[in-house]
Short mmCIF file of C-alpha atoms and ligand atoms in Angstrom, two decimals:
data_model
loop_
_atom_site.label_atom_id
_atom_site.label_comp_id
_atom_site.label_asym_id
_atom_site.label_seq_id
_atom_site.Cartn_x
_atom_site.Cartn_y
_atom_site.Cartn_z
CA MET A 1 217.13 47.38 197.40
CA GLU A 2 215.87 45.93 200.75
CA GLY A 3 213.17 43.76 200.21
CA ALA A 4 214.21 42.76 196.63
CA ASP A 5 214.42 38.94 195.97
CA GLN A 6 217.25 37.05 194.70
CA LYS A 7 217.11 37.94 191.48
CA THR A 8 216.74 41.39 191.68
CA THR A 9 219.86 41.74 193.69
CA PHE A 10 221.56 40.46 190.99
CA ASN A 11 221.01 43.70 188.73
CA GLN A 12 221.66 42.49 185.22
CA PHE A 13 221.74 43.06 181.92
CA ALA A 14 224.71 41.11 180.39
CA SER A 15 222.90 38.57 178.60
CA ASP A 16 220.12 36.28 177.93
CA ASN A 17 222.04 33.06 179.32
CA TYR A 18 222.36 34.87 182.79
CA ALA A 19 218.65 33.89 183.05
CA GLY A 20 217.32 30.44 184.45
CA ILE A 21 214.90 27.85 183.44
CA CYS A 22 211.66 29.08 182.70
CA PRO A 23 209.01 26.73 184.29
CA GLU A 24 207.54 24.94 181.25
CA ALA A 25 211.60 24.05 180.13
CA TRP A 26 211.38 22.73 183.74
CA GLN A 27 208.05 21.12 183.81
CA ALA A 28 209.10 19.42 180.45
CA MET A 29 212.19 17.82 182.50
CA GLN A 30 210.61 16.75 184.97
CA ALA A 31 207.67 14.49 183.35
CA ALA A 32 210.41 13.36 181.36
CA ASN A 33 212.33 11.42 184.73
CA THR A 34 210.57 8.73 185.46
CA CYS A 35 211.76 5.11 184.95
CA PHE A 36 214.47 3.85 182.56
CA VAL A 37 214.41 4.59 179.03
CA PRO A 38 216.93 3.78 176.44
CA SER A 39 219.88 6.53 176.21
CA TYR A 40 221.49 8.61 173.06
CA GLY A 41 218.68 9.61 171.57
CA ASP A 42 215.96 6.72 171.04
CA ASP A 43 213.49 7.89 173.50
CA LEU A 44 210.03 9.12 172.86
CA TRP A 45 210.49 12.51 174.25
CA THR A 46 213.29 13.04 171.33
CA GLU A 47 211.05 11.62 169.00
CA ARG A 48 208.23 14.18 169.62
CA ALA A 49 210.84 16.35 170.28
CA CYS A 50 211.85 16.19 166.70
CA ARG A 51 208.03 15.73 165.25
CA ILE A 52 207.03 19.10 167.07
CA LEU A 53 210.10 20.47 165.35
CA ARG A 54 209.19 19.20 162.11
CA GLU A 55 205.43 20.20 162.52
CA VAL A 56 206.79 24.02 163.27
CA PHE A 57 208.83 24.55 160.44
CA GLU A 58 206.27 22.47 158.36
CA THR A 59 209.15 20.44 156.42
CA ASP A 60 210.05 16.96 157.06
CA CYS A 61 213.60 18.54 158.44
CA GLN A 62 216.11 16.38 160.39
CA VAL A 63 216.89 17.37 163.88
CA PHE A 64 220.39 16.87 165.71
CA PHE A 65 219.82 17.63 169.67
CA VAL A 66 223.47 18.99 170.68
CA PHE A 67 224.54 20.66 174.13
CA ASN A 68 225.81 24.45 173.01
CA GLY A 69 225.58 27.31 170.29
CA THR A 70 229.18 26.69 169.45
CA ALA A 71 229.06 23.24 168.68
CA ALA A 72 226.04 23.55 167.01
CA ASN A 73 227.62 26.35 164.51
CA SER A 74 230.85 24.30 164.49
CA LEU A 75 229.81 20.95 163.52
CA ALA A 76 227.11 22.16 161.42
CA LEU A 77 229.59 24.12 158.97
CA ALA A 78 232.01 21.32 159.30
CA SER A 79 229.62 19.56 157.56
CA LEU A 80 229.10 21.75 154.94
CA CYS A 81 232.42 22.72 154.12
CA ARG A 82 235.51 20.88 153.61
CA SER A 83 239.24 21.33 154.95
CA TYR A 84 239.82 23.78 152.08
CA HIS A 85 237.10 25.85 151.66
CA SER A 86 235.89 29.05 153.47
CA VAL A 87 232.62 30.49 154.96
CA ILE A 88 231.85 34.10 154.83
CA CYS A 89 230.24 35.63 157.03
CA HIS A 90 229.60 39.18 159.43
CA GLU A 91 233.11 40.70 161.17
CA LEU A 92 230.96 40.90 164.58
CA ALA A 93 229.37 37.18 164.12
CA HIS A 94 229.47 34.64 166.55
CA VAL A 95 231.09 32.13 164.63
CA GLU A 96 233.95 34.81 163.55
CA THR A 97 234.54 36.21 167.21
CA ASP A 98 233.55 34.24 170.37
CA GLU A 99 234.03 30.82 169.09
CA CYS A 100 237.40 30.02 169.92
CA GLY A 101 238.23 28.99 166.51
CA ALA A 102 235.95 26.08 167.08
CA PRO A 103 234.19 26.36 163.47
CA GLU A 104 237.76 25.94 161.79
CA PHE A 105 238.71 23.40 164.21
CA PHE A 106 236.27 20.57 163.78
CA SER A 107 236.29 21.35 160.10
CA ASN A 108 239.90 20.61 159.95
CA GLY A 109 241.12 24.21 157.99
CA THR A 110 237.74 25.93 157.01
CA LYS A 111 238.49 29.24 156.85
CA LEU A 112 236.39 32.26 157.86
CA LEU A 113 235.87 35.08 155.85
CA HIS A 114 234.75 37.87 156.75
CA VAL A 115 232.49 40.64 155.80
CA ASN A 116 231.36 43.95 156.52
CA GLY A 117 227.81 45.51 156.74
CA PRO A 118 225.40 48.40 158.99
CA ASP A 119 223.69 47.04 161.31
CA GLY A 120 225.64 43.31 161.97
CA LYS A 121 224.65 42.44 158.75
CA PHE A 122 226.44 42.09 156.17
CA ASP A 123 226.13 43.54 152.55
CA LEU A 124 225.49 41.37 149.74
CA ALA A 125 227.79 42.81 147.20
CA GLU A 126 230.58 42.83 149.99
CA VAL A 127 230.37 39.18 149.92
CA GLU A 128 229.96 39.04 145.91
CA ARG A 129 233.28 40.72 146.29
CA VAL A 130 234.95 38.34 148.22
CA ILE A 131 233.23 35.27 146.84
CA THR A 132 234.77 36.38 143.06
CA ARG A 133 237.90 38.58 143.62
CA ARG A 134 240.03 35.48 144.09
CA SER A 135 238.80 31.61 141.75
CA ASP A 136 242.51 30.34 141.39
CA ILE A 137 243.39 27.03 144.05
CA HIS A 138 245.40 29.42 145.87
CA PHE A 139 242.25 30.42 148.19
CA PRO A 140 240.27 28.61 149.98
CA ARG A 141 237.45 28.54 147.93
CA PRO A 142 233.86 30.11 149.24
CA LYS A 143 231.31 27.39 150.10
CA VAL A 144 229.48 28.39 152.59
CA LEU A 145 227.16 31.61 153.81
CA SER A 146 226.18 31.80 157.24
CA LEU A 147 224.01 34.66 158.73
CA THR A 148 223.07 35.71 162.33
CA GLN A 149 219.70 35.79 162.80
CA ALA A 150 218.99 37.87 165.37
CA THR A 151 222.31 39.37 164.52
CA GLU A 152 224.93 40.29 166.99
CA VAL A 153 223.70 43.65 167.84
CA GLY A 154 219.64 43.01 167.98
CA THR A 155 218.64 43.87 164.30
CA VAL A 156 216.79 41.26 161.93
CA TYR A 157 217.55 39.55 158.52
CA THR A 158 214.23 40.20 156.61
CA PRO A 159 213.01 37.91 155.00
CA ASP A 160 213.71 39.50 151.49
CA GLU A 161 217.13 40.09 152.95
CA ILE A 162 217.85 36.43 153.75
CA ARG A 163 216.42 35.01 150.33
CA ALA A 164 218.71 37.48 147.95
CA ALA A 165 221.93 36.42 150.45
CA SER A 166 220.60 32.50 149.16
CA GLU A 167 220.36 33.57 145.73
CA LEU A 168 223.45 35.05 145.90
CA ALA A 169 224.89 31.92 147.61
CA GLY A 170 223.23 29.75 144.81
CA ARG A 171 224.84 31.28 142.23
CA TYR A 172 228.41 30.25 142.83
CA GLY A 173 227.55 26.63 144.35
CA MET A 174 227.25 27.77 148.29
CA ARG A 175 224.92 26.66 151.10
CA VAL A 176 223.48 28.76 153.37
CA HIS A 177 223.77 28.14 157.30
CA MET A 178 222.04 30.39 159.96
CA ASP A 179 222.90 31.22 163.48
CA GLY A 180 219.71 31.03 165.11
CA ALA A 181 221.11 31.57 169.08
CA ARG A 182 217.84 34.28 169.20
CA PHE A 183 215.67 33.01 166.24
CA ALA A 184 212.69 32.68 168.26
CA ASN A 185 213.41 36.75 169.23
CA ALA A 186 213.95 37.20 165.21
CA VAL A 187 210.81 34.94 164.16
CA VAL A 188 208.77 37.19 166.86
CA SER A 189 210.28 40.39 165.58
CA LEU A 190 209.46 39.87 161.85
CA ASP A 191 206.01 38.05 162.62
CA ALA A 192 206.99 35.85 160.18
CA ALA A 193 206.55 31.90 159.57
CA PRO A 194 209.52 29.65 161.13
CA ALA A 195 209.70 28.11 157.56
CA ASP A 196 209.50 31.59 155.65
CA ILE A 197 212.36 32.47 157.32
CA THR A 198 214.73 30.01 156.64
CA TRP A 199 213.79 26.90 153.99
CA ARG A 200 211.83 29.04 151.80
CA ALA A 201 214.25 31.47 152.28
CA GLY A 202 216.48 29.34 151.21
CA VAL A 203 218.23 28.38 154.19
CA ASP A 204 220.08 25.11 154.58
CA VAL A 205 220.84 24.39 157.98
CA LEU A 206 219.69 27.03 161.24
CA CYS A 207 221.12 26.06 164.26
CA LEU A 208 218.10 26.50 166.46
CA GLY A 209 218.66 28.30 169.82
CA GLY A 210 217.33 26.95 173.35
CA ALA A 211 219.35 28.32 176.22
CA LYS A 212 219.26 32.31 175.77
CA ASN A 213 215.32 31.10 175.40
CA GLY A 214 214.94 29.54 178.63
CA MET A 215 215.75 26.07 178.61
CA ALA A 216 219.17 25.26 180.62
CA VAL A 217 220.90 23.93 178.57
CA GLY A 218 220.98 22.73 174.56
CA GLU A 219 220.49 23.61 170.69
CA ALA A 220 219.06 22.23 167.98
CA VAL A 221 220.58 21.42 164.54
CA VAL A 222 218.14 21.70 162.26
CA PHE A 223 218.69 20.65 158.61
CA PHE A 224 216.68 21.30 156.05
CA ASP A 225 218.86 19.09 153.25
CA ARG A 226 219.09 15.66 155.03
CA ASP A 227 221.21 14.58 152.70
CA LEU A 228 223.97 17.56 154.33
CA ALA A 229 222.64 15.58 157.29
CA GLN A 230 224.52 12.27 156.75
CA GLU A 231 226.57 10.87 159.48
CA PHE A 232 226.28 14.30 161.25
CA ASP A 233 225.52 11.81 164.04
CA TYR A 234 229.12 10.15 164.03
CA ARG A 235 229.97 13.80 164.17
CA CYS A 236 227.95 15.11 167.34
CA LYS A 237 229.33 11.77 168.95
CA GLN A 238 232.92 12.26 168.17
CA ALA A 239 232.48 15.99 169.35
CA GLY A 240 231.01 14.94 173.02
CA GLN A 241 227.83 16.46 171.65
CA LEU A 242 225.92 12.93 171.97
CA ALA A 243 223.91 12.86 175.05
CA SER A 244 223.63 9.75 176.85
CA LYS A 245 220.60 11.05 178.76
CA MET A 246 219.42 12.79 175.60
CA ARG A 247 216.12 12.62 177.01
CA PHE A 248 216.59 15.61 179.67
CA ILE A 249 217.95 17.63 176.42
CA SER A 250 214.83 17.05 174.30
CA ALA A 251 211.98 16.97 176.45
CA PRO A 252 212.47 20.71 177.37
CA TRP A 253 212.08 21.22 173.53
CA ILE A 254 208.69 19.91 173.73
CA GLY A 255 207.90 22.10 176.57
CA MET A 256 209.08 25.44 174.41
CA LEU A 257 207.58 24.29 171.60
CA GLU A 258 204.39 22.41 172.43
CA GLU A 259 202.48 25.76 173.78
CA GLY A 260 204.19 28.27 171.58
CA THR A 261 206.39 29.36 175.19
CA TRP A 262 209.48 29.73 173.28
CA LEU A 263 208.08 32.32 171.00
CA LYS A 264 206.18 33.95 173.97
CA ASN A 265 209.66 33.76 176.18
CA ALA A 266 210.77 35.98 173.17
CA ARG A 267 208.15 38.46 172.81
CA HIS A 268 208.54 38.84 176.53
CA ALA A 269 211.58 39.19 175.55
CA ASN A 270 211.52 41.77 173.01
CA ASN A 271 208.82 43.59 174.49
CA CYS A 272 211.15 43.99 177.33
CA ALA A 273 213.81 45.30 175.18
CA ALA A 274 211.43 48.09 173.36
CA LEU A 275 210.58 49.14 177.37
CA LEU A 276 213.70 49.55 177.55
CA GLU A 277 214.44 51.56 174.31
CA GLN A 278 212.03 54.22 174.98
CA GLN A 279 212.82 54.43 178.51
CA LEU A 280 216.92 55.39 177.61
CA ALA A 281 216.10 57.18 174.41
CA GLY A 282 214.23 59.94 176.59
CA ILE A 283 217.68 60.26 178.51
CA ALA A 284 219.84 63.09 177.27
CA GLY A 285 223.57 61.45 176.36
CA VAL A 286 222.57 58.77 175.88
CA THR A 287 222.41 57.48 171.75
CA ILE A 288 220.73 54.54 170.84
CA MET A 289 223.38 52.66 168.50
CA TYR A 290 221.53 49.84 166.24
CA ARG A 291 217.71 49.91 165.27
CA ARG A 292 216.78 47.54 168.41
CA GLN A 293 214.57 45.17 166.43
CA ALA A 294 214.70 42.00 168.73
CA ASN A 295 215.67 41.18 172.55
CA SER A 296 218.61 43.69 173.39
CA VAL A 297 219.58 47.48 173.61
CA PHE A 298 222.72 48.93 172.72
CA VAL A 299 223.47 52.68 173.66
CA GLU A 300 226.58 54.90 173.69
CA MET A 301 227.00 57.46 176.91
CA PRO A 302 229.92 59.26 177.86
CA GLU A 303 232.38 56.57 179.41
CA ALA A 304 232.17 57.74 183.05
CA ALA A 305 228.57 57.28 183.38
CA VAL A 306 229.07 53.25 181.81
CA LYS A 307 232.14 53.52 184.46
CA ALA A 308 229.44 54.75 187.02
CA LEU A 309 226.54 52.06 186.17
CA ARG A 310 229.16 49.38 187.05
CA SER A 311 230.69 50.69 190.41
CA ALA A 312 226.59 50.77 191.30
CA GLY A 313 226.56 47.17 190.76
CA TRP A 314 224.78 47.03 187.31
CA HIS A 315 226.84 44.18 185.08
CA PHE A 316 226.35 44.59 181.01
CA TYR A 317 228.86 44.22 178.73
CA SER A 318 230.01 46.77 176.65
CA PHE A 319 232.62 45.13 173.87
CA ILE A 320 231.37 47.70 171.61
CA GLY A 321 234.10 49.86 172.46
CA SER A 322 234.42 52.51 174.88
CA GLY A 323 231.35 54.56 175.96
CA GLY A 324 229.49 52.15 174.23
CA ALA A 325 226.71 49.05 176.24
CA ARG A 326 224.58 46.22 175.18
CA PHE A 327 221.53 45.59 177.59
CA MET A 328 220.04 42.30 177.13
CA CYS A 329 216.41 41.19 177.94
CA SER A 330 215.11 38.06 178.85
CA TRP A 331 212.10 36.00 179.49
CA GLN A 332 213.09 36.83 182.86
CA THR A 333 213.71 40.17 182.76
CA THR A 334 211.05 41.82 184.34
CA GLU A 335 209.56 45.63 183.80
CA ARG A 336 210.90 46.97 187.09
CA ASP A 337 214.24 45.26 185.95
CA VAL A 338 213.73 47.64 182.84
CA HIS A 339 212.67 50.83 185.12
CA GLN A 340 215.07 50.41 187.38
CA LEU A 341 218.11 50.30 184.91
CA ALA A 342 216.58 53.70 183.24
CA ASP A 343 216.39 55.52 186.42
CA ALA A 344 219.87 54.42 187.24
CA VAL A 345 221.47 55.65 184.10
CA CYS A 346 219.65 58.65 184.46
CA MET A 347 221.36 59.21 187.88
CA ALA A 348 225.12 57.61 186.14
CA ILE A 349 225.52 60.08 183.79
CA ALA A 350 223.17 63.03 185.63
CA HIS A 351 225.95 62.49 188.37
CA ASN A 352 229.25 61.75 186.09
CA THR A 353 228.72 64.51 183.23
C1 PLP B 407 225.36 32.57 172.10
C2 PLP B 407 225.27 32.44 171.20
C3 PLP B 407 225.58 31.64 170.48
C4 PLP B 407 225.72 30.12 171.32
O1 PLP B 407 227.36 29.82 172.27
P1 PLP B 407 227.46 29.24 173.01
O2 PLP B 407 228.14 29.95 174.43
O3 PLP B 407 228.49 28.16 172.73
O4 PLP B 407 226.30 28.00 173.42
C5 PLP B 407 225.95 31.43 169.24
N1 PLP B 407 225.92 32.51 168.09
C6 PLP B 407 225.60 33.75 168.83
C7 PLP B 407 224.90 35.20 168.19
C8 PLP B 407 225.19 33.87 170.14
O5 PLP B 407 224.53 34.83 170.62
#
């Protein structure tokens, strides 16, 4: 690794939030660093970022900027539910497995009910079974269907699948929440208009990810049904999610959205994952676990090889069980990184099986 720069000396495919801030977001933040400007979102950058989001989604949505995805999801869900309601999500959903109970906490007790389904996507028959298995007062009433786009295992819901999910939810008087921490990757993967895979497909609230797409910090909570956004500003403030110097949270959104950087970044990450998948699929002993549709590749390989890869200094997640590994690409991943990882996997398998 002699001569390698700072980035590549840290060999990682752990997460897209290991990446830095992309130049466009950085420059937009710098451009907002002018003089005195009103605080708490009462500024021109915040107004402009909201306006651009309305253009991107082709509708008069209500937008709020918060610091992270856990807050975005939790507060969005809390705004859709009362304490005696429940939210149905996939068993691998971030809101269920990785938010430390924040959705339940911020909604004062709303229960998450999880369902199974292949490829990280819930099975609608299962969802309906959970909705209908009880209707008595002793069970928390299902009120929201929450889907993750792209999913936690790097697959995407098609527009038809989203519509079907929304129709089912609608039939039972439920609302639809979308965790879009990697929404940009899904938009690119599906080559769909953002509106077609959100409000036109029945989604009520989208938590739109910024950090994993190339921003320093920040997610946008996008309400397509403005009635649901009532008093959401109070919720944000109470939860400690109202940035006083809001322009530095909102301005980077302008940098991400205005010239399509969010999609450029996502396309780059997805392409890197496609290349990685292609490389890894050709290695004997490696099995691709899920259909790669976004910016991650999940593989199964001998546990000894996983260990050897780690010992060789590679960082990645293996929370999917023994012998499983998740390789996540970002806007900053390079083709060289991909080839280096593929070579390292090759070596790890050759020397450990
Ligand atoms: C990363 C991620 C989030 C947000 O996580 P924070 O660390 O709270 O910003 C939400 N949903 C999914 C699916 C994620 O991968």
